[in-house]
Tab-separated table of C-alpha atoms and ligand atoms in Angstrom:
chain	number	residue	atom	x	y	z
A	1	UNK	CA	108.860	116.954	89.655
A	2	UNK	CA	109.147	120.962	89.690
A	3	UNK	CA	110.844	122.360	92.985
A	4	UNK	CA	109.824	125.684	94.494
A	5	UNK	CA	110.087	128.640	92.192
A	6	UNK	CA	110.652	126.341	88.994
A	7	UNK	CA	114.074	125.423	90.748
A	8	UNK	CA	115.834	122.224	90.366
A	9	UNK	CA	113.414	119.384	91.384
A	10	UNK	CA	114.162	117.451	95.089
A	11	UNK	CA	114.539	113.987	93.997
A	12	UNK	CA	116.660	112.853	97.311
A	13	UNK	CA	113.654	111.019	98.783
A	14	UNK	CA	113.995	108.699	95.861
A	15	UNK	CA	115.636	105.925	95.565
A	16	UNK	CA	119.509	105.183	93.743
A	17	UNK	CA	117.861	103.949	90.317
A	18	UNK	CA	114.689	106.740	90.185
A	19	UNK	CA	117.770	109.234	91.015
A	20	UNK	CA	120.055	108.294	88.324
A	21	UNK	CA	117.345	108.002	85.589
A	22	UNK	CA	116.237	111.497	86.445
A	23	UNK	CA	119.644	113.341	87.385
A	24	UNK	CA	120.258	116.984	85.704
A	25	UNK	CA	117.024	116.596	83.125
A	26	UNK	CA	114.845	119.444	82.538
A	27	UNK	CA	111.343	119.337	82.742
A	28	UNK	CA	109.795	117.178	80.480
A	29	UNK	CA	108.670	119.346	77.502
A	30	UNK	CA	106.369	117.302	74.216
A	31	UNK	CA	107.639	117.104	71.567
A	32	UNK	CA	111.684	117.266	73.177
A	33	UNK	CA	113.920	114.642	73.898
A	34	UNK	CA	114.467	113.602	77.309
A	35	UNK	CA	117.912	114.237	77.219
A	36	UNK	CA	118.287	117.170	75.135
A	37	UNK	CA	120.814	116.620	72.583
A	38	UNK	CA	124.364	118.005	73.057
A	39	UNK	CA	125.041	122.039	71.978
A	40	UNK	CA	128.217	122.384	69.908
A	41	UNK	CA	129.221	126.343	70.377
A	42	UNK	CA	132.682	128.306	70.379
A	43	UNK	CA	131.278	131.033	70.725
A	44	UNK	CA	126.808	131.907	70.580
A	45	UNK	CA	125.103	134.602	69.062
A	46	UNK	CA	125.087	137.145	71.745
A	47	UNK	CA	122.327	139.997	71.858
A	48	UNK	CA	123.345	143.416	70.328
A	49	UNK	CA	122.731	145.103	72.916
A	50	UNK	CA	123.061	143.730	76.282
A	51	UNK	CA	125.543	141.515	75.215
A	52	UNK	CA	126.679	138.585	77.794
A	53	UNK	CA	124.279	140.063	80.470
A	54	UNK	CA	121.185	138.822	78.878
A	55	UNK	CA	121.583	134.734	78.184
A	56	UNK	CA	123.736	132.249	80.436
A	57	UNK	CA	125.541	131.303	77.280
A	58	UNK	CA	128.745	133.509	75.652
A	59	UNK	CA	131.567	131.792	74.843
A	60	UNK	CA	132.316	128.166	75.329
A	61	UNK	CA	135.125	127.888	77.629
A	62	UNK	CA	133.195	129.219	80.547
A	63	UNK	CA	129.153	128.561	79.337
A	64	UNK	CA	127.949	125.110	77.612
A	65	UNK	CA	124.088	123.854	78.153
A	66	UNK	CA	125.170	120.263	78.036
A	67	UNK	CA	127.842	120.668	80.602
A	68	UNK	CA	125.569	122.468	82.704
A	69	UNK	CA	123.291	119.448	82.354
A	70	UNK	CA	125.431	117.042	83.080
A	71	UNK	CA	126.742	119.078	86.471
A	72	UNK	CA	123.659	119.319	87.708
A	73	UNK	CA	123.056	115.547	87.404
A	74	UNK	CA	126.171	114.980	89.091
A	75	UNK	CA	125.714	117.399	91.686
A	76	UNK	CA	122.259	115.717	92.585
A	77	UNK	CA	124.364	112.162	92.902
A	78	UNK	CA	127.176	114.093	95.203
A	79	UNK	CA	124.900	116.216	97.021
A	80	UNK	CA	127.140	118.984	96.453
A	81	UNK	CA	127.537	121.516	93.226
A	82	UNK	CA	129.771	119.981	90.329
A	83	UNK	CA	132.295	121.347	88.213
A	84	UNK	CA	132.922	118.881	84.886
A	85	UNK	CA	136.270	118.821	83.730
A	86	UNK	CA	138.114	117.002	80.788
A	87	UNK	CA	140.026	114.367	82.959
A	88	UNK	CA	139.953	112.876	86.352
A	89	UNK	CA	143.387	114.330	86.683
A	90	UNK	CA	142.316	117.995	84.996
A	91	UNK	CA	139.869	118.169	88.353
A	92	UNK	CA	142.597	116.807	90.548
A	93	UNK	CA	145.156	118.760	89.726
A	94	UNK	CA	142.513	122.291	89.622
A	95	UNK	CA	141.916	121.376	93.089
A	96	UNK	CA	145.833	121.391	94.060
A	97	UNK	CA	146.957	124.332	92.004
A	98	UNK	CA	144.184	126.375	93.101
A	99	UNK	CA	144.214	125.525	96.293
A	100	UNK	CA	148.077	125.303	97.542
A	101	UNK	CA	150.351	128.368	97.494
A	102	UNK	CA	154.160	128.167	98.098
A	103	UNK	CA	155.058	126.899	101.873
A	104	UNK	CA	151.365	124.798	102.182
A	105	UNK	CA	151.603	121.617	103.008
A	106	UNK	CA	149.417	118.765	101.264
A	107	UNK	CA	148.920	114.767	102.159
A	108	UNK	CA	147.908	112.752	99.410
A	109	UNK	CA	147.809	108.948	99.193
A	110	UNK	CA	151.021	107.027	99.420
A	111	UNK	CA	149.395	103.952	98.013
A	112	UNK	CA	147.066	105.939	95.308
A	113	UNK	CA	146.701	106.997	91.573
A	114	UNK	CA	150.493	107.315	90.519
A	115	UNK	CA	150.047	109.983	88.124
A	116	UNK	CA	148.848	112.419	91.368
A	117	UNK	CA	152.347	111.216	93.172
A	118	UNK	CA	154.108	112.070	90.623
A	119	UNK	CA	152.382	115.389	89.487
A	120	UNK	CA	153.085	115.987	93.292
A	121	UNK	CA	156.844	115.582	93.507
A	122	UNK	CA	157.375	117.124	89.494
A	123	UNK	CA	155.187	120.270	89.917
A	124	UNK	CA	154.056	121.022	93.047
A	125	UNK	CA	157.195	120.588	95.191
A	126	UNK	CA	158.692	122.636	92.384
A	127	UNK	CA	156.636	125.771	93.250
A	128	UNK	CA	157.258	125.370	96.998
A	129	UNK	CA	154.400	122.917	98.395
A	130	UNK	CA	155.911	120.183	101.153
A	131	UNK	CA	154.471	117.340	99.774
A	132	UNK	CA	153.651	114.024	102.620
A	133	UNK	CA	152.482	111.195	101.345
A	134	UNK	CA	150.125	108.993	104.072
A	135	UNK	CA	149.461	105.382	103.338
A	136	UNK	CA	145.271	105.393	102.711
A	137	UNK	CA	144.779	102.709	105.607
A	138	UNK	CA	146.740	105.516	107.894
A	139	UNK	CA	147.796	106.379	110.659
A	140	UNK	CA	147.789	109.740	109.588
A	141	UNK	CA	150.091	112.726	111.277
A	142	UNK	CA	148.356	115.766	113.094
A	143	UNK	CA	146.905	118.170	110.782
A	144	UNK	CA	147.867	121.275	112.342
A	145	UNK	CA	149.629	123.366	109.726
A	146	UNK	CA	148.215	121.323	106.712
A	147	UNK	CA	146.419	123.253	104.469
A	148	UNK	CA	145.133	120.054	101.806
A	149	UNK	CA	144.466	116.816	102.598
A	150	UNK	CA	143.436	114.640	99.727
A	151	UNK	CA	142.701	110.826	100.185
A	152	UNK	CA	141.434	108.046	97.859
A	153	UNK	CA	139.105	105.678	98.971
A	154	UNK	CA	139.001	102.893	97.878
A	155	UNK	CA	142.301	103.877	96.772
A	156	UNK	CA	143.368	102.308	93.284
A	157	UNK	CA	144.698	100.077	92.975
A	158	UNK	CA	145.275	98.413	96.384
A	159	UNK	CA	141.312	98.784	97.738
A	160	UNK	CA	142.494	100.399	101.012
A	161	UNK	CA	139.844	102.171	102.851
A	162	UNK	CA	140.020	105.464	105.189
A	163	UNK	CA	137.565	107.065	107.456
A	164	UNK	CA	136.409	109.886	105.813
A	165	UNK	CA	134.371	111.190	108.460
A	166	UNK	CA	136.587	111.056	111.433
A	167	UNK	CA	139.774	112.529	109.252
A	168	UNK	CA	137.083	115.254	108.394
A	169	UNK	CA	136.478	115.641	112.060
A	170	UNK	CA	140.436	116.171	112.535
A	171	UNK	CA	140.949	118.577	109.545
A	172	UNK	CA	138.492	120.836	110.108
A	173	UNK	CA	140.068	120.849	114.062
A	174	UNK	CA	143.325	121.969	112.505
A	175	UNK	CA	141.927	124.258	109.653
A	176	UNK	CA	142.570	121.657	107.177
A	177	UNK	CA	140.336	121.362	103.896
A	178	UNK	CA	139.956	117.877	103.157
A	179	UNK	CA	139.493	116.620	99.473
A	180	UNK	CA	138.159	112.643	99.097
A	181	UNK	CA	138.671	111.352	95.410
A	182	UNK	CA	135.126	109.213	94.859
A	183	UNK	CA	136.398	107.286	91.689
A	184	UNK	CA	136.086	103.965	92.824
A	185	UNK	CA	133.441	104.409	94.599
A	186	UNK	CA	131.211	106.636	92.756
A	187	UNK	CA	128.411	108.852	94.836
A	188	UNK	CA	126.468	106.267	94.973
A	189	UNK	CA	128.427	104.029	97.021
A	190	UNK	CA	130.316	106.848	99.150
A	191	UNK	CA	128.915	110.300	100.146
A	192	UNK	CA	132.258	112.257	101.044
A	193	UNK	CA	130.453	115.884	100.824
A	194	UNK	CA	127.870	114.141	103.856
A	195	UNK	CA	130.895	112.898	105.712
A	196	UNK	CA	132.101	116.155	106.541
A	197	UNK	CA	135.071	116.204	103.301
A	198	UNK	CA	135.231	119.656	101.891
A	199	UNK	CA	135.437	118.816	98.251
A	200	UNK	CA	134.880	115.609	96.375
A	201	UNK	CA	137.507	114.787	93.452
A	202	UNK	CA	136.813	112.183	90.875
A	203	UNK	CA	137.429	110.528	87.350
A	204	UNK	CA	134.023	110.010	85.644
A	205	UNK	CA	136.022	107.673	83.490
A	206	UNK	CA	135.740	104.729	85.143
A	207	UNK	CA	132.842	103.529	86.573
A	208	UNK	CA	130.307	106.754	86.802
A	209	UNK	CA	130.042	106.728	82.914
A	210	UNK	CA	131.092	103.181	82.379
A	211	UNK	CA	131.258	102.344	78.880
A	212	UNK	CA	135.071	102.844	77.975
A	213	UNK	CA	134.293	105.091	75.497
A	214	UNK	CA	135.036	108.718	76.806
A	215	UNK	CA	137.754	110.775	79.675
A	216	UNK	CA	136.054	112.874	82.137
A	217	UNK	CA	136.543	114.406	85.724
A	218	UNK	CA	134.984	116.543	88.347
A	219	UNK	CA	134.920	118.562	91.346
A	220	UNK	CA	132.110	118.340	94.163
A	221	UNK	CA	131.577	121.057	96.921
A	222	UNK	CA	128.956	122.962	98.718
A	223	UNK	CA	131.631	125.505	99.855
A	224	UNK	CA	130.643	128.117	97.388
A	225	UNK	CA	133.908	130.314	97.632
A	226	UNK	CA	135.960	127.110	96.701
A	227	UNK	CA	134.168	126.210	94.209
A	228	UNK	CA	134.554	129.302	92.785
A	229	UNK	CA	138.200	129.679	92.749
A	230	UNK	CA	138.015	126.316	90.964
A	231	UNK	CA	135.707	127.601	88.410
A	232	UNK	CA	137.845	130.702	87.841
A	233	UNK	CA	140.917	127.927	87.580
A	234	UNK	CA	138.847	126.166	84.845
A	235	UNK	CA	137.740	129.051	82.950
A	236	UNK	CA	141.540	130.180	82.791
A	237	UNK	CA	143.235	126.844	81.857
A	238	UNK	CA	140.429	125.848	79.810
A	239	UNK	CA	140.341	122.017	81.280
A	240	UNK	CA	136.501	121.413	79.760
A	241	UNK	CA	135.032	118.570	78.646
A	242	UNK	CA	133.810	118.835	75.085
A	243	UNK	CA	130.026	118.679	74.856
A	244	UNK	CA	129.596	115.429	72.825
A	245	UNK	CA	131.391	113.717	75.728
A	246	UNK	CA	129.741	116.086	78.417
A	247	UNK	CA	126.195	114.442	77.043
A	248	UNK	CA	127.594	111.016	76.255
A	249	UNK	CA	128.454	110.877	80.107
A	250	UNK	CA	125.114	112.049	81.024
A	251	UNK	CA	123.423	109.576	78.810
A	252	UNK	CA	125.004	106.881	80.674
A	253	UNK	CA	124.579	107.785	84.109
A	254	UNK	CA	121.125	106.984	84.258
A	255	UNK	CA	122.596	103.411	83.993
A	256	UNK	CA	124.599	103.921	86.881
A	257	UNK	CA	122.697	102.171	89.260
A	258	UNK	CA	122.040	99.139	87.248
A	259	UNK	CA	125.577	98.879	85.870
A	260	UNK	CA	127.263	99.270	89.747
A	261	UNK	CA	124.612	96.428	90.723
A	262	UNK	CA	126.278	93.685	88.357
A	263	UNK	CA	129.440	94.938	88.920
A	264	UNK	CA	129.583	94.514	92.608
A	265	UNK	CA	127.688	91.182	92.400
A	266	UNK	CA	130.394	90.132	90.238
A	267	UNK	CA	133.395	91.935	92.394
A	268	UNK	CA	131.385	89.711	95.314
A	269	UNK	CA	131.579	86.557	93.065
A	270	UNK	CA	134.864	86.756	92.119
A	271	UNK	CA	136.452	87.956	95.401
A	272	UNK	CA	134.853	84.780	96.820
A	273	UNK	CA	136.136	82.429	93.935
A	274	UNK	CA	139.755	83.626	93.989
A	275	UNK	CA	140.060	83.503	97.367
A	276	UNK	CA	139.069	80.317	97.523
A	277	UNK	CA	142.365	79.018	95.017
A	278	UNK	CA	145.274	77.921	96.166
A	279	UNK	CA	146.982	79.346	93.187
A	280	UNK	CA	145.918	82.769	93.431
A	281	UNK	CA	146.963	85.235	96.295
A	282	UNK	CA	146.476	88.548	98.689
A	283	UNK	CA	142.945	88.972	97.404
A	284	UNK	CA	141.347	92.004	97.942
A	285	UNK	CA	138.211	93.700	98.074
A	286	UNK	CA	136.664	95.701	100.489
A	287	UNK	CA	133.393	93.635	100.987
A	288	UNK	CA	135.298	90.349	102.260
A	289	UNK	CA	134.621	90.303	105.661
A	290	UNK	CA	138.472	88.981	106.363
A	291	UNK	CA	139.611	92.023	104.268
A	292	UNK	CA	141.439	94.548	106.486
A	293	UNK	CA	139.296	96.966	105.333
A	294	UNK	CA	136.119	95.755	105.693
A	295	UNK	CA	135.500	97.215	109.349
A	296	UNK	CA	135.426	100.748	107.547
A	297	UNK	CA	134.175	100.030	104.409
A	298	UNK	CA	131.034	98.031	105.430
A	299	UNK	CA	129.955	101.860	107.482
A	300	UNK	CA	131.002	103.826	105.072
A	301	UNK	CA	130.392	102.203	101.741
A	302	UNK	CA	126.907	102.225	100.926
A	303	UNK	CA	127.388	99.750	97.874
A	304	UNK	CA	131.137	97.576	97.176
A	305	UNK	CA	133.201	98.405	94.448
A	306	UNK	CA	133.246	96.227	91.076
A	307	UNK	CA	137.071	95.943	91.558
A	308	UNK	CA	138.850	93.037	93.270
A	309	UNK	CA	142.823	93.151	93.569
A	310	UNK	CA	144.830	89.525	93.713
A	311	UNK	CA	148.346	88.117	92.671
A	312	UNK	CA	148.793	85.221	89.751
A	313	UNK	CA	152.764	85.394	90.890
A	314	UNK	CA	154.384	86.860	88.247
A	315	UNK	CA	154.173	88.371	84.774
A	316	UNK	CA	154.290	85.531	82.693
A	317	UNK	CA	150.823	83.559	84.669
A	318	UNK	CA	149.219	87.370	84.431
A	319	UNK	CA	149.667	86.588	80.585
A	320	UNK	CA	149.051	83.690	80.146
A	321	UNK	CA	145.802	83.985	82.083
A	322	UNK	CA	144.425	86.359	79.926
A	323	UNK	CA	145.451	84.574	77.126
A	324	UNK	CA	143.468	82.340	77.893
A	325	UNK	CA	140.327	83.688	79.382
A	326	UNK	CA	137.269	84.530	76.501
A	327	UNK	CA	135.634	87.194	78.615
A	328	UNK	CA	138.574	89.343	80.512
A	329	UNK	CA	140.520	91.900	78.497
A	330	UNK	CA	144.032	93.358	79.225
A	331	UNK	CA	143.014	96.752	79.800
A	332	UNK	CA	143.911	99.530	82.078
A	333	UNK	CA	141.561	102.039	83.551
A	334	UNK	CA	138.519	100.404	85.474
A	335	UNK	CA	134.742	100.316	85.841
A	336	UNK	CA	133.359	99.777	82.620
A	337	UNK	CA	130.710	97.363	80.612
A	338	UNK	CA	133.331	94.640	79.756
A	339	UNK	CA	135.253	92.867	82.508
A	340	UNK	CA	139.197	93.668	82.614
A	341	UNK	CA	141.997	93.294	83.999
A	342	UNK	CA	145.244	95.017	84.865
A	343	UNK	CA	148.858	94.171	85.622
A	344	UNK	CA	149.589	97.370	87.501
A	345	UNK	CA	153.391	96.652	87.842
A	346	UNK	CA	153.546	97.371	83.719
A	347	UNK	CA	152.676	101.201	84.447
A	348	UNK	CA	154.999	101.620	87.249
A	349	UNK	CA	152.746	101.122	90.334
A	350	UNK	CA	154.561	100.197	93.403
A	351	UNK	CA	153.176	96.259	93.422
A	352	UNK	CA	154.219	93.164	93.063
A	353	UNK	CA	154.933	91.965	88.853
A	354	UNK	CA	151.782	89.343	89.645
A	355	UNK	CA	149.187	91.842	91.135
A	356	UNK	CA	146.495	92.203	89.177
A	357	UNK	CA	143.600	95.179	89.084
A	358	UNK	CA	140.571	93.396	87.958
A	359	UNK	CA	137.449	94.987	86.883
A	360	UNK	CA	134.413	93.522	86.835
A	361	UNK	CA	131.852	93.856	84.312
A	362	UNK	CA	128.184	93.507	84.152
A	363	UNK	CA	128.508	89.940	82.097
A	364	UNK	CA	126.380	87.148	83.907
A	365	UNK	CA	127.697	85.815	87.087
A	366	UNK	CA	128.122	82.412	86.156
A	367	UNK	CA	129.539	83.262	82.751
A	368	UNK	CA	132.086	84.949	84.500
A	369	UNK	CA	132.797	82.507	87.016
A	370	UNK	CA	133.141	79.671	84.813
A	371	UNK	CA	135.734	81.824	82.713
A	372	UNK	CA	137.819	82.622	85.039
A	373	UNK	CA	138.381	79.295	86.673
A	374	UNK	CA	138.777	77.937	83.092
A	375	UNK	CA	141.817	80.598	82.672
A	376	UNK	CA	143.129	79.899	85.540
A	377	UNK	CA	143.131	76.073	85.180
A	378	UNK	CA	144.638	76.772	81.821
A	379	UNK	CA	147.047	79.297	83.019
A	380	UNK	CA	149.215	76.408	84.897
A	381	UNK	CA	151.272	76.861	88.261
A	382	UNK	CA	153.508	79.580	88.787
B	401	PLP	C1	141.717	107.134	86.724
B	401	PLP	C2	141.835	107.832	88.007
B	401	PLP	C3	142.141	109.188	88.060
B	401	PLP	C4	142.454	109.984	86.831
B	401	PLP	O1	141.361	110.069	85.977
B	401	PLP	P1	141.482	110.359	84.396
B	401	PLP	O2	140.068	110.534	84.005
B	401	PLP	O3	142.158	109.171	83.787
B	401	PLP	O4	142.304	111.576	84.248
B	401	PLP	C5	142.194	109.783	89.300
B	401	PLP	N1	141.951	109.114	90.428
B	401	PLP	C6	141.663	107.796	90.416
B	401	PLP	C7	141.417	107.086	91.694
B	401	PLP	C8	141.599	107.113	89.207
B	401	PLP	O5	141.332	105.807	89.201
């Protein structure tokens, strides 16, 4: 498993499950932990004399073992080096404030996360950026004069699609960097950095860690220089993840596989089965071959989301269904153990009061099947 000169070991031959199990680890050593257990330090005992120069760890801001771990497992997944950062929108936002300067000019997602709108049109059209927001199914304007172009896809909540490899095509005509946020998706069901995107933005969240139980983000790249004015943007605001999270997320990648498996065999199951009532409505999910973004996503996806969109009608069904259902939670966020689902008009997003975000977990098929229809029934008319 040891690369050339004791470098990081080429697993890309392997497959997605061999990949994940192995991502960021160190060489085996007896006696150790596979994993080896998370490093708590503010600051480390530095050497008397040469000081920082003589051990990759000084202070804790900038140098942590178990973040380096878990970048380098993540970086494997993106094909790209990772920075880890305490949010999904702590990477996000690195990437636009480090990037933009007053009189740039960014696109990001009409139809996207909400808090990146409005972090758009509070901050960064404060400081001077034109801000253009582009629905994520396009058309999208020439690029010429752009200097960021960030897209979602799958974009959350509505599960439109965008081709990432042609828009890279066009940006890097027009001297445009373009950024691709991999959330829904995760790197093992899109590639951006391979489709030509510049940088790779994500919340590890959701489904990349997958167990509800911690906030993380991340940058992607192989553009060294970038990545290194995002480092130097992380080191100086101090957006980290703390270590016990940095190794709980790496514990549960190697899971990854396994846990995206279910969840899109359940996403399949359930897009089916809902589209199938007559009292349920605009079902979405990008693996439906009647979905409008199917033509894209079945190139470039190289696994479906565990996320199908629909409409119960109105607030009062959305309640009522979950009420009633034993094995879907009211829960925001997306992409973890336990099947949820959303009501995205109750955070502001710009749907209808019925849409629903629903997130499937890795529960048995059936099992889930059986409860939802049950809800449903129980649920009544509109
Ligand atoms: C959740 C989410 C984010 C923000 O991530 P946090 O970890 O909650 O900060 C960004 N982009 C997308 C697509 C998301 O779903």
């Amino acid at each position: 498993m040891t690369g050339a000169a004791g470098g990081p070991a080429d697993r890309s031959g392997y497959g997605d499950g061999t990949r994940c199990v192995h991502a960021g680890l160190p060489e085996p050593v007896p006696g150790e932990p596979f994993l080896p257990g998370p490093v708590f330090a503010a600051p480390y005992h530095l050497d008397p004399a040469a000081g920082p120069e003589a051990t990759p760890n000084g202070y804790g801001r900038p140098d942590n073992p178990t973040r380096r771990g878990l970048e380098a497992a993540i970086g494997e997944l993106e094909g790209g080096d990772c920075l880890a950062f305490a949010s999904g929108q702590a990477a996000i936002t690195a990437v636009l404030l480090s990037v933009l300067r007053p009189g740039d000019t960014v696109l990001l997602p009409a139809d996207g996360y909400f808090p990146v709108r409005a972090f758009a049109t509070q901050t960064l059209e404060g400081i001077g950026v034109r801000v253009d927001f582009v629905p994520t199914a396009g058309p999208y304007p020439a690029l010429d004069g752009v200097r960021l172009v960030l897209v979602e896809t799958p974009a959350n909540p509505g599960l439109d699609v965008c081709d990432v490899a042609e828009l890279a095509a066009r940006a890097r005509a027009a001297g445009a960097l373009l950024a691709v946020d991999n959330t829904a998706a995760t790197p093992l069901g899109q590639q951006p950095l391979d489709l030509g995107a510049d940088l790779v933005v994500a919340s590890g969240t959701k489904a990349l860690t997958g167990h509800s139980d911690l906030l993380l983000g991340y940058v992607a790249s192989r553009n060294t220089e970038l990545l290194a004015t995002v480092r130097a943007w992380r080191t100086t605001t101090g957006s980290i993840p703390g270590a016990f999270d940095a190794w709980l997320a790496h514990r549960s990648l190697a899971t990854l596989d396994l846990r995206l498996a279910r969840q899109s065999a359940n996403a399949a199951a359930v897009a089916a089965a809902m589209r199938d009532r007559r009292d349920v409505s605009g079902v979405r999910w990008p693996g439906l071959p009647d979905d409008p973004a199917y033509p894209v996503a079945s190139r470039q996806l190289r696994r479906m989301p565990g996320i199908v969109s629909f409409d119960l009608g109105d607030a009062g069904r959305v309640a009522r269904f979950l009420a009633a259902s034993r094995l879907v939670f009211a829960a925001t966020s997306f992409g973890g153990l336990h099947t949820s689902a959303d009501r995205r008009a109750q955070w502001g997003d710009d749907v209808s009061a019925g849409f629903v975000r629903f997130s499937c977990g890795v529960e048995d098929t059936a099992d889930l099947l059986a409860d939802l229809h049950a809800a449903l029934d129980a649920a009544g008319g509109r």
